Short mmCIF file of C-alpha atoms in Angstrom, two decimals:
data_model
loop_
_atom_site.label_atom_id
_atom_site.label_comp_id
_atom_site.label_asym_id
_atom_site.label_seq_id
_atom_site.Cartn_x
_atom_site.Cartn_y
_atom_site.Cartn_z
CA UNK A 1 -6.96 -112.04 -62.88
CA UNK A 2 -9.99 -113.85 -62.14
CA UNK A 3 -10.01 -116.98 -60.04
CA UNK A 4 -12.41 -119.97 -60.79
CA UNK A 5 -15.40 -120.06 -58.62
CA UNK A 6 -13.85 -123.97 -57.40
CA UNK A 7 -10.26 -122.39 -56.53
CA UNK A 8 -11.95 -119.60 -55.52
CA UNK A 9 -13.77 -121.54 -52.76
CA UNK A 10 -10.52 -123.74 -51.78
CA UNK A 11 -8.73 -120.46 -50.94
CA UNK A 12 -11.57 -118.94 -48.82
CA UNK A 13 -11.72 -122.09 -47.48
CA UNK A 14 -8.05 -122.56 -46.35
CA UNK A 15 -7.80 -118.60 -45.05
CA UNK A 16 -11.09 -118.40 -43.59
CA UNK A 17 -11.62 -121.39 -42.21
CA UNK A 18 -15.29 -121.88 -43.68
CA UNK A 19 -17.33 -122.90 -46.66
CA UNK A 20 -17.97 -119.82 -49.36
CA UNK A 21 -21.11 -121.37 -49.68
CA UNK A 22 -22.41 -119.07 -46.85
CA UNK A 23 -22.19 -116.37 -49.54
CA UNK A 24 -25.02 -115.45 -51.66
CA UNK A 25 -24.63 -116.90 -55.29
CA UNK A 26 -24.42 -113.10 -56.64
CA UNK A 27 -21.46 -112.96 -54.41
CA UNK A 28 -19.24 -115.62 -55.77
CA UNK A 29 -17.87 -113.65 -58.70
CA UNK A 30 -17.17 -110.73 -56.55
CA UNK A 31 -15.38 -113.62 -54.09
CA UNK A 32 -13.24 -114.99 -57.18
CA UNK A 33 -11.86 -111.48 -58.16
CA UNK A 34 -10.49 -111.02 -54.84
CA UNK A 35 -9.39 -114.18 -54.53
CA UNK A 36 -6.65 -113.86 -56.99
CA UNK A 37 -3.67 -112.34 -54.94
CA UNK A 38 -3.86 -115.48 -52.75
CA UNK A 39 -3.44 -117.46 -56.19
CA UNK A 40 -0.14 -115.82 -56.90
CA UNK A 41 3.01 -117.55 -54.95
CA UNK A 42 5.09 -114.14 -55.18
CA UNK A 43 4.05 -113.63 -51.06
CA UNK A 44 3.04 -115.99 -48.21
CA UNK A 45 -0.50 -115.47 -46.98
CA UNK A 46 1.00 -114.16 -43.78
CA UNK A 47 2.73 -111.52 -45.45
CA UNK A 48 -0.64 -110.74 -47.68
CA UNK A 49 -2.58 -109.98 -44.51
CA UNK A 50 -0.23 -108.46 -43.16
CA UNK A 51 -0.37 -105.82 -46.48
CA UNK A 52 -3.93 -105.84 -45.70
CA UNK A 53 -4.40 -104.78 -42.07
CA UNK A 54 -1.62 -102.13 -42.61
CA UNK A 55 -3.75 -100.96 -45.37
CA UNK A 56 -7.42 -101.57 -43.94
CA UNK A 57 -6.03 -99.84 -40.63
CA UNK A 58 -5.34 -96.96 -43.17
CA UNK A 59 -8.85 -96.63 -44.04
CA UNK A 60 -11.70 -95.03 -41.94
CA UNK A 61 -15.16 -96.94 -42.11
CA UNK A 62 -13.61 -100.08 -42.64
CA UNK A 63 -14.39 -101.64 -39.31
CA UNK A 64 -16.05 -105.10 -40.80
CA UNK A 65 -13.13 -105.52 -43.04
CA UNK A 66 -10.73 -105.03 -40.42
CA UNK A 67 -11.95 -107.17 -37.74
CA UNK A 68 -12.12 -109.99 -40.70
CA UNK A 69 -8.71 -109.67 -41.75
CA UNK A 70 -7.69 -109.82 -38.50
CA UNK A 71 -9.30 -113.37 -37.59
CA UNK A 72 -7.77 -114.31 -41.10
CA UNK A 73 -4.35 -113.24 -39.97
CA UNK A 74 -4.51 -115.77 -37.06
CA UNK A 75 -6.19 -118.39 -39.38
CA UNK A 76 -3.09 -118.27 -41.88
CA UNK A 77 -0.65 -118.39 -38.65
CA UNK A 78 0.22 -115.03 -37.89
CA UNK A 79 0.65 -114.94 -34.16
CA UNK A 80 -1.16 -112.65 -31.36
CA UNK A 81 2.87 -110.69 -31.05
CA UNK A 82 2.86 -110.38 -33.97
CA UNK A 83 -0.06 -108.26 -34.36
CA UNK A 84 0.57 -106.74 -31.38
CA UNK A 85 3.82 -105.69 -33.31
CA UNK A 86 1.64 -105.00 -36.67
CA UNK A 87 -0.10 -102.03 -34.01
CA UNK A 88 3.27 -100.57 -32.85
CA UNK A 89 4.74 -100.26 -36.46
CA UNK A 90 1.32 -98.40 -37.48
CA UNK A 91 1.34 -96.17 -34.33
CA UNK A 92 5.18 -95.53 -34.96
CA UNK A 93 5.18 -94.74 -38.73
CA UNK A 94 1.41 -94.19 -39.99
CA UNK A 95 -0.09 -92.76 -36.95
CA UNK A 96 -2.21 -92.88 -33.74
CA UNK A 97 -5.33 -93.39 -35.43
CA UNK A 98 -4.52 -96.27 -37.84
CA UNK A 99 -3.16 -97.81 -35.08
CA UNK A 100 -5.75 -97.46 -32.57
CA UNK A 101 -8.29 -98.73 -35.44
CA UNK A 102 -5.70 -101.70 -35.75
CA UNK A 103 -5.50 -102.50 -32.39
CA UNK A 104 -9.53 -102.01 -31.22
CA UNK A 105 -9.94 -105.21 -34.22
CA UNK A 106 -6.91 -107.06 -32.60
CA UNK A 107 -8.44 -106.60 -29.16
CA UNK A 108 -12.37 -107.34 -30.53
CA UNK A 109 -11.28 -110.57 -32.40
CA UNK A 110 -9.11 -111.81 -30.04
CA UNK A 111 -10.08 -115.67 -28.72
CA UNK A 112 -11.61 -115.39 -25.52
#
């Protein structure tokens, strides 16, 4: 499903926390088409990135991505425990590395 550029931009706005105008203008399609699962009302944005940094932390080479979604997980209200508790579930059932990717974006995004 693809998202209208205008409800594309509301969405980045209210995860991200900033305009989508920052984006080149060849990049707002691309933004709209991945905008779409946040459309849907089947899961809370909170339980979205939640799906996403367990599967980003999957990932090798992923770094960028990673460290976004994990600003975005404090920007839709996801607390600092509970991503502490995102890292323990990955080193517990996926594995060291996943979780020490996971946790080095935690730690690097972290507020200061």
């Amino acid at each position: 499903m693809n998202l209208a550029i205008p409800q594309a931009v509301s969405i980045r706005w209210d995860i991200c926390g900033c305009p989508i105008l920052r984006l080149p203008i060849l990049r707002l399609p691309f933004f709209a088409s991945h905008s779409s699962p946040f459309a849907r009302d089947n899961l809370s944005w909170q339980d979205r990135e939640l799906a996403t940094v367990g599967a980003l932390a999957a990932l090798q080479g992923v770094d960028p991505q990673m460290q976004s979604h994990m600003r975005i997980s404090r920007n839709v209200g996801l607390a600092e425990a509970q991503l502490q508790q995102v890292v323990s579930v990955l080193r517990e059932r996926v594995g060291t590395e996943a979780a020490d990717r996971a946790e080095a974006a935690r730690i690097s995004t972290a507020s200061k």
